[in-house]
Short mmCIF file of C-alpha atoms and ligand atoms in Angstrom, two decimals:
data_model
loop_
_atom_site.label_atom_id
_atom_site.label_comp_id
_atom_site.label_asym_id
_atom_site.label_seq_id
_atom_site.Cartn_x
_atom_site.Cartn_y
_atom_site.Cartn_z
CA UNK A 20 108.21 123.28 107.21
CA UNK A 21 107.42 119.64 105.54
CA UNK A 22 104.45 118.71 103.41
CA UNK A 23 103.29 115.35 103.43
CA UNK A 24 100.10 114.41 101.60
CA UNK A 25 98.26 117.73 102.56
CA UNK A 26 99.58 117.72 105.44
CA UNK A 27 101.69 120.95 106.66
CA UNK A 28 104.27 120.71 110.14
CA UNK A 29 105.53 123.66 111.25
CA UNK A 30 107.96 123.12 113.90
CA UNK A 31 106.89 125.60 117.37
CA UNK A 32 110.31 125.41 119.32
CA UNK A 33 113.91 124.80 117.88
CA UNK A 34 114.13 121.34 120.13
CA UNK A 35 110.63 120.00 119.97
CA UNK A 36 107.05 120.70 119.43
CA UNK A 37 105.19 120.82 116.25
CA UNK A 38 101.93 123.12 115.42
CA UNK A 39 99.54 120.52 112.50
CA UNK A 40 97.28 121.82 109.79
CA UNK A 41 95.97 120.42 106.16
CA UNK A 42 93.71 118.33 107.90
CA UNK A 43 90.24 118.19 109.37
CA UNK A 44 89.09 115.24 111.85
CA UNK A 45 85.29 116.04 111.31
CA UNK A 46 85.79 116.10 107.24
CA UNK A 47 87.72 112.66 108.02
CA UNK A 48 91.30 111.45 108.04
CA UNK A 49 92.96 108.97 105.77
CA UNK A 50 95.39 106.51 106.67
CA UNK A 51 97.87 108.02 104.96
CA UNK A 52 97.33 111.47 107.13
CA UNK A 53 97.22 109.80 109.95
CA UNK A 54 100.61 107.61 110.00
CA UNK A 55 102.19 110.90 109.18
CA UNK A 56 101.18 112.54 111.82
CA UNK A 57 102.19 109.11 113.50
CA UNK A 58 105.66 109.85 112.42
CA UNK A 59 105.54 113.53 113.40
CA UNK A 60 104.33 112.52 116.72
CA UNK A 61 106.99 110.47 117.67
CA UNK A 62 109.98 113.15 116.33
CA UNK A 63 108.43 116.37 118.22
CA UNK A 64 106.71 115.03 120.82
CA UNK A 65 103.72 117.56 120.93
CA UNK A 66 101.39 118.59 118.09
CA UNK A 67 99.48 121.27 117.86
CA UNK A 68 96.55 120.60 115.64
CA UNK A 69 94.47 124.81 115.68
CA UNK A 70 90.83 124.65 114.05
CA UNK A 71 89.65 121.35 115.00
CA UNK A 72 86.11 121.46 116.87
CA UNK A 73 84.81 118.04 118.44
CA UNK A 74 82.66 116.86 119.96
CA UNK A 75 83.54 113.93 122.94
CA UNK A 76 82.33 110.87 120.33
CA UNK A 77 84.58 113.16 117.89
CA UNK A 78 87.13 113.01 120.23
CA UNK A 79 87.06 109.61 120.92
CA UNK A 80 86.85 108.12 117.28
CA UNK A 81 90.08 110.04 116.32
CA UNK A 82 92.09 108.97 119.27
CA UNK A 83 91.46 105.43 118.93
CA UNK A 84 92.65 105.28 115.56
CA UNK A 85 96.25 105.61 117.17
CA UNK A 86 95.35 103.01 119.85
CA UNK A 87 93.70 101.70 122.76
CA UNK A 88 92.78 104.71 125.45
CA UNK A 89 92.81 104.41 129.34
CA UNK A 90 89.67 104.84 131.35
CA UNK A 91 89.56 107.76 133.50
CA UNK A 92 90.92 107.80 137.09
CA UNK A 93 88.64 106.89 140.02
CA UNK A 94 86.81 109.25 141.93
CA UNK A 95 86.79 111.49 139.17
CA UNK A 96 83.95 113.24 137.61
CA UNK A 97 82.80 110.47 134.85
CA UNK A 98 85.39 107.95 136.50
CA UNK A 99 85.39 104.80 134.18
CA UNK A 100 85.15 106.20 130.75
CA UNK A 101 87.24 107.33 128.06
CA UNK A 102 87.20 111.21 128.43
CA UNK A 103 88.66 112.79 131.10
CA UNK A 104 86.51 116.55 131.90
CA UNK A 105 89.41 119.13 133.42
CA UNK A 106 87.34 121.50 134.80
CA UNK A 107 86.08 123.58 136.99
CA UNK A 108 82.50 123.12 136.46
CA UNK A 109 80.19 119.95 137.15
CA UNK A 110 78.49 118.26 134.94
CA UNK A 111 75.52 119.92 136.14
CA UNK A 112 76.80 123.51 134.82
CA UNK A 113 77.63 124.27 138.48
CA UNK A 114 80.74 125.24 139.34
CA UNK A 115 83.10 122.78 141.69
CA UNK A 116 83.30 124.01 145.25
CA UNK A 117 87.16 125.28 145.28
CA UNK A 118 87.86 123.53 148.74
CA UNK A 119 86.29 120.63 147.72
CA UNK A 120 88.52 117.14 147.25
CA UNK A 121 87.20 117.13 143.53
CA UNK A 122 88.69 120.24 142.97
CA UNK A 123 91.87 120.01 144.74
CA UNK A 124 92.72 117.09 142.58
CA UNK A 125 92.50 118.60 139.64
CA UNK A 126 94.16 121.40 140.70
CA UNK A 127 97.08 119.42 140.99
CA UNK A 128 97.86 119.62 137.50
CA UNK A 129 99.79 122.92 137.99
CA UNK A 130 103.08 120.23 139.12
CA UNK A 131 105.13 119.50 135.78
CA UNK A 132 103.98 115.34 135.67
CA UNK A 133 103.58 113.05 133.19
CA UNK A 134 100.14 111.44 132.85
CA UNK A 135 99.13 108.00 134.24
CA UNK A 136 103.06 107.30 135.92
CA UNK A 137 101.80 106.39 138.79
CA UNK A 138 99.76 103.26 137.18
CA UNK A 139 101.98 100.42 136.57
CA UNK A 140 101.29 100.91 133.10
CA UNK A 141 102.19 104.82 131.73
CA UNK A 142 100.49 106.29 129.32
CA UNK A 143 101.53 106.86 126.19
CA UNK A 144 100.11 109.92 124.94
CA UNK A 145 97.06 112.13 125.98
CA UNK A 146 94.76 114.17 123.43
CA UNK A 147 93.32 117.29 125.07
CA UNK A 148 90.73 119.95 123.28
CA UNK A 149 89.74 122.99 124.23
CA UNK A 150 86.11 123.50 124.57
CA UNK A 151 85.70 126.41 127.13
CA UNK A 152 88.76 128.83 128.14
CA UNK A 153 88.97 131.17 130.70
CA UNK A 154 89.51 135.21 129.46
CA UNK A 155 93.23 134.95 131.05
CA UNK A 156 95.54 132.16 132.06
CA UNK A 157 95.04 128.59 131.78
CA UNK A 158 97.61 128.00 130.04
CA UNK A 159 99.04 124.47 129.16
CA UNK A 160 103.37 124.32 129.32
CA UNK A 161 105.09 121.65 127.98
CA UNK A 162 108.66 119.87 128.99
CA UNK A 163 110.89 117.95 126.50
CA UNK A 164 112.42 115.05 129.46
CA UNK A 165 114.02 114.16 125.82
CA UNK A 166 115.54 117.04 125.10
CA UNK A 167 116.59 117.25 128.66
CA UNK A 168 118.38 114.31 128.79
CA UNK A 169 120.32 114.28 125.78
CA UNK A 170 121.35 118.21 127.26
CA UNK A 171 122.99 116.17 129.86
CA UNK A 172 126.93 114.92 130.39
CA UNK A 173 127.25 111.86 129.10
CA UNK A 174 128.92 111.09 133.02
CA UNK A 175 125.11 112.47 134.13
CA UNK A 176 123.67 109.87 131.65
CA UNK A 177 125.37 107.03 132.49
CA UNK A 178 124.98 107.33 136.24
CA UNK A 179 120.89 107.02 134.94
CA UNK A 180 121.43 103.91 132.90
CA UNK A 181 119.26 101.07 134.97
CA UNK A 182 118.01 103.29 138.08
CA UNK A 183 114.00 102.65 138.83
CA UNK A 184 112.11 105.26 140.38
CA UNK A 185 109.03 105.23 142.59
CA UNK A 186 105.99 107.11 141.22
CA UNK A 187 103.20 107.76 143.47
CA UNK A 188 99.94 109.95 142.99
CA UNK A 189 100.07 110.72 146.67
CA UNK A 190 103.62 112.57 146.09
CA UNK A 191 101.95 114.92 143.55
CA UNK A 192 98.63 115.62 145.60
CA UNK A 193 100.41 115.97 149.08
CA UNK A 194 102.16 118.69 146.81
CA UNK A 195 99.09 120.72 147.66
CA UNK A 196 97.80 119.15 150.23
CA UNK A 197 96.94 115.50 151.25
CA UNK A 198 93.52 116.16 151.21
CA UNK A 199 93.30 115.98 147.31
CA UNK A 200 93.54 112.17 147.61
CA UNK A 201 90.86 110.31 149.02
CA UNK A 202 91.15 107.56 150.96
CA UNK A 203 89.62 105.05 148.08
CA UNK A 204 91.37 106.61 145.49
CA UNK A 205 94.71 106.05 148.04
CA UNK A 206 93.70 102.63 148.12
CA UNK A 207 93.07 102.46 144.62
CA UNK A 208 96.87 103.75 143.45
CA UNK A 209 98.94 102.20 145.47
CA UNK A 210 102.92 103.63 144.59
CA UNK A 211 104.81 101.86 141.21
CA UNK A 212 107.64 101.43 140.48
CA UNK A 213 108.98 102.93 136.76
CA UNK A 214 112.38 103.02 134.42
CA UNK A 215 113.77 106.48 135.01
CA UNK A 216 114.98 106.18 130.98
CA UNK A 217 112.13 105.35 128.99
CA UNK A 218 113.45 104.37 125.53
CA UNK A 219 111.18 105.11 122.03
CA UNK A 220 111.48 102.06 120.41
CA UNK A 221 110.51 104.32 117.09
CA UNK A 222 113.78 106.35 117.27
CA UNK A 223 115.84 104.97 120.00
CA UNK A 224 115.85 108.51 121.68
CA UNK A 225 115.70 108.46 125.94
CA UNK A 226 113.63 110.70 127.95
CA UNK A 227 113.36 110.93 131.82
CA UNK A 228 110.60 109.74 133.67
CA UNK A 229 110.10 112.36 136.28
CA UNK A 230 107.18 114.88 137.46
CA UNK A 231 105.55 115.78 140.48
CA UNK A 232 104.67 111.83 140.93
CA UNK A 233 108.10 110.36 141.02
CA UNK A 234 108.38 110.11 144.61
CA UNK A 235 112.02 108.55 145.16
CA UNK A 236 114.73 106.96 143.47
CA UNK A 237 114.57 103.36 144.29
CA UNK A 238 117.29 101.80 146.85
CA UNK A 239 118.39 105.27 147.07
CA UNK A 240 118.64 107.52 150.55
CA UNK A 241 116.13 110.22 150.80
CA UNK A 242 118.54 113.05 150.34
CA UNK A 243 120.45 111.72 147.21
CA UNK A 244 116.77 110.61 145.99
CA UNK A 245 115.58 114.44 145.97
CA UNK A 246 118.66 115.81 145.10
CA UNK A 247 118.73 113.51 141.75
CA UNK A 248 115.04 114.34 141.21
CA UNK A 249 115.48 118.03 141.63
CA UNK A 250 118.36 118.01 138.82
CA UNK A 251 116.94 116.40 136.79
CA UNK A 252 113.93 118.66 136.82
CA UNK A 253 115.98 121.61 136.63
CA UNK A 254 117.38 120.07 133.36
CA UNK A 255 114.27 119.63 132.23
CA UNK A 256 111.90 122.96 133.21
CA UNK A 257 115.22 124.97 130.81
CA UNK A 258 113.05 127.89 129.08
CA UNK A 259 114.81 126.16 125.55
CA UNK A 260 113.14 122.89 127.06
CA UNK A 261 109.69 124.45 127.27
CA UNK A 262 106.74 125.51 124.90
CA UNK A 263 103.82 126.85 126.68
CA UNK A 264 100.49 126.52 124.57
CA UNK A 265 97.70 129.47 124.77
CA UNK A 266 94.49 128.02 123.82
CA UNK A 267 91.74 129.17 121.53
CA UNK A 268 88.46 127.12 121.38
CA UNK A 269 88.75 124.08 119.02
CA UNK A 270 92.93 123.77 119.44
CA UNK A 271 93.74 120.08 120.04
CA UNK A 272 97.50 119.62 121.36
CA UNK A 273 98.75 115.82 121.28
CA UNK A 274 101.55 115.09 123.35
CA UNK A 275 103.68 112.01 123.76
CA UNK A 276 103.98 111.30 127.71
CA UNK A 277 107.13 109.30 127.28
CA UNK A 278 109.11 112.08 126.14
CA UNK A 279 107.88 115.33 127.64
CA UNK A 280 106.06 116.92 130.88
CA UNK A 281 103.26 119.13 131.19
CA UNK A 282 101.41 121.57 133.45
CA UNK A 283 98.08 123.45 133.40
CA UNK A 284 98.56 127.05 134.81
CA UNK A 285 96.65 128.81 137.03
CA UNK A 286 92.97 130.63 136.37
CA UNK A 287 90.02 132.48 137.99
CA UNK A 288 88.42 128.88 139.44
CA UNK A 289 85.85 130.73 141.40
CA UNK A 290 84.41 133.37 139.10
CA UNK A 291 85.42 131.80 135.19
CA UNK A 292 84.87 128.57 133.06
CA UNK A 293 87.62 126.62 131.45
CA UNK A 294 86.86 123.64 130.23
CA UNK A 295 89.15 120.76 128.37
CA UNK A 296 88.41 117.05 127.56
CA UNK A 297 91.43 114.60 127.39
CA UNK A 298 91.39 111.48 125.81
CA UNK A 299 94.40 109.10 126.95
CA UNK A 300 96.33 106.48 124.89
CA UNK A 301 97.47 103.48 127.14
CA UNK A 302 101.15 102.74 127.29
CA UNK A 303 102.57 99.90 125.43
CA UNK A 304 103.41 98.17 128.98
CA UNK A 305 105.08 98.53 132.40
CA UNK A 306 108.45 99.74 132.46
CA UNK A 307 109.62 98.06 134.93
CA UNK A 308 108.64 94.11 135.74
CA UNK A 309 109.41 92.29 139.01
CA UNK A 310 112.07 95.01 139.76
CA UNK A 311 113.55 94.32 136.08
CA UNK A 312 113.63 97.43 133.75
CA UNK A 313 111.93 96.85 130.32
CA UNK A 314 113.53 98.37 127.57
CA UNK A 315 111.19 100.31 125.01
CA UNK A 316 108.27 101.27 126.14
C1 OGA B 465 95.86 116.95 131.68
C2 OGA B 465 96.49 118.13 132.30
C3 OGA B 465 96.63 120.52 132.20
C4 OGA B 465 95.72 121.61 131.77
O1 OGA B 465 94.82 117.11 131.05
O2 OGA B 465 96.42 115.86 131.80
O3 OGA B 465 97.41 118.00 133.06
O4 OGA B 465 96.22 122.68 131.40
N1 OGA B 465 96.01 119.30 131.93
O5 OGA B 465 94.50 121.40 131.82
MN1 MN B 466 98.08 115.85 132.95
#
């Protein structure tokens, strides 16, 4: 445990993860509280922050103090601004139909991914709060790609050094089925290519830039592709790899999308509520540029 200002970080897993406290972003954060959590950020690559209620403009405020955000993806439910609602209620208070193309696509978030890959420009990190929870599941899991890849042999790593890989939201929603991508937002998100080792330029530490939307390793055959994909995700999904987060109303968990996966597990879609809003920082740049591979970001 390490105290800076008021600030207390409690580490949640022995390789990454950290759970937040001594600070409240309605009573207002100083600069000084927030580069440290800045710094803790970029060592554990998920913070949990318990006991923080906001509100979206709440939301918002705080998350833009550690950068620009992304709008939210088209053909989504508020498509265009800077919260993103994962849910399975409307905006009306109605519940989504559970066949419908709205829902399927969020749905999809049960795949281990990595938000935003599949735009030319990754995100960085995503915020998301917990306003409405289900009585069981809906659980969020987290994936250290970091810790994952410096598990590896250092023969494993080097065969990585320089390979680009092909990220494509159509891999991840044909997952379930193709019908959770519609034909705009297929035109939309067109495939992208991405650095399979994404470098913090903080700490020099590599992570793997995998999930359910890396679609295949470029230049590579189909069956070496998958069978480099699936290893790596094996490496990866290691229960001393994982922390999986059980939510209580007013829990914010921050987590760094360069350096760890995530999926949202499974609830009662048809007869419960869950509710979370996600604010998303945009990526630094695109990791890859005219087929070159850009080094730190
Ligand atoms: C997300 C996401 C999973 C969940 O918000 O990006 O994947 O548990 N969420 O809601
Ligand atoms: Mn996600």
């Amino acid at each position: 445990m390490s105290r800076t200002n008021q600030l207390v970080i409690e580490p949640l897993t022995p390789a990454f993860g950290a759970r937040v406290t001594g600070f409240s972003i309605r009573e207002g954060v100083d600069d000084g509280t927030l580069t440290a959590i800045e710094s803790a950020f970029e060592a554990y690559s998920v913070l949990y922050f318990p006991d923080q209620p906001v509100d979206d403009e709440e939301q918002i405020a705080f998350s833009e103090r550690f950068g620009p955000l992304e709008g939210t993806l088209p053909g989504a439910v508020g498509a265009g601004t800077k919260v993103a609602r994962i849910t399975n209620v409307m905006p009306d208070g109605t519940l989504k139909d559970p066949d419908s193309q709205l829902a399927l696509f969020t749905r999809a978030n049960i795949f281990w991914h990595t938000d935003s890959s599949f735009k030319p420009k990754p995100a960085k990190a995503s915020l998301l709060s917990a306003r409405r929870i289900p009585t069981e599941g809906g659980d969020t899991e987290f994936a250290s790609t970091r810790a994952a890849y410096e598990s590896l042999p250092s023969a494993t790593q080097e065969r990585l050094d320089g390979l680009i890989v092909v990220h494509d939201i159509a891999h991840s929603r044909a997952m379930l089925t193709p019908k959770a991508l519609s034909t705009e937002q297929r035109a939309a998100m067109p495939p992208v290519e991405q650095a399979l080792l994404r470098v913090n330029p903080s700490n020099d530490r590599k992570s793997l830039l995998i999930g359910s939307h890396a679609a295949r390793i470029k230049g590579w055959n189909d069956g070496e592709s998958k069978a480099l994909l699936e290893e790596l995700m094996a490496a990866t999904v290691k229960p001393e790899h994982t922390y999986r987060h059980r939510w209580t109303v007013g829990d914010i968990v921050m987590w760094d999308n360069r350096a760890v996966l995530h999926r949202g597990h499974e609830y009662d879609e048809i007869n419960d509520r869950r509710l979370m809003i996600r604010t998303t920082l945009a990526g630094a740049g695109p990791t890859v540029v005219d087929g070159i591979v850009q080094i730190g970001l």
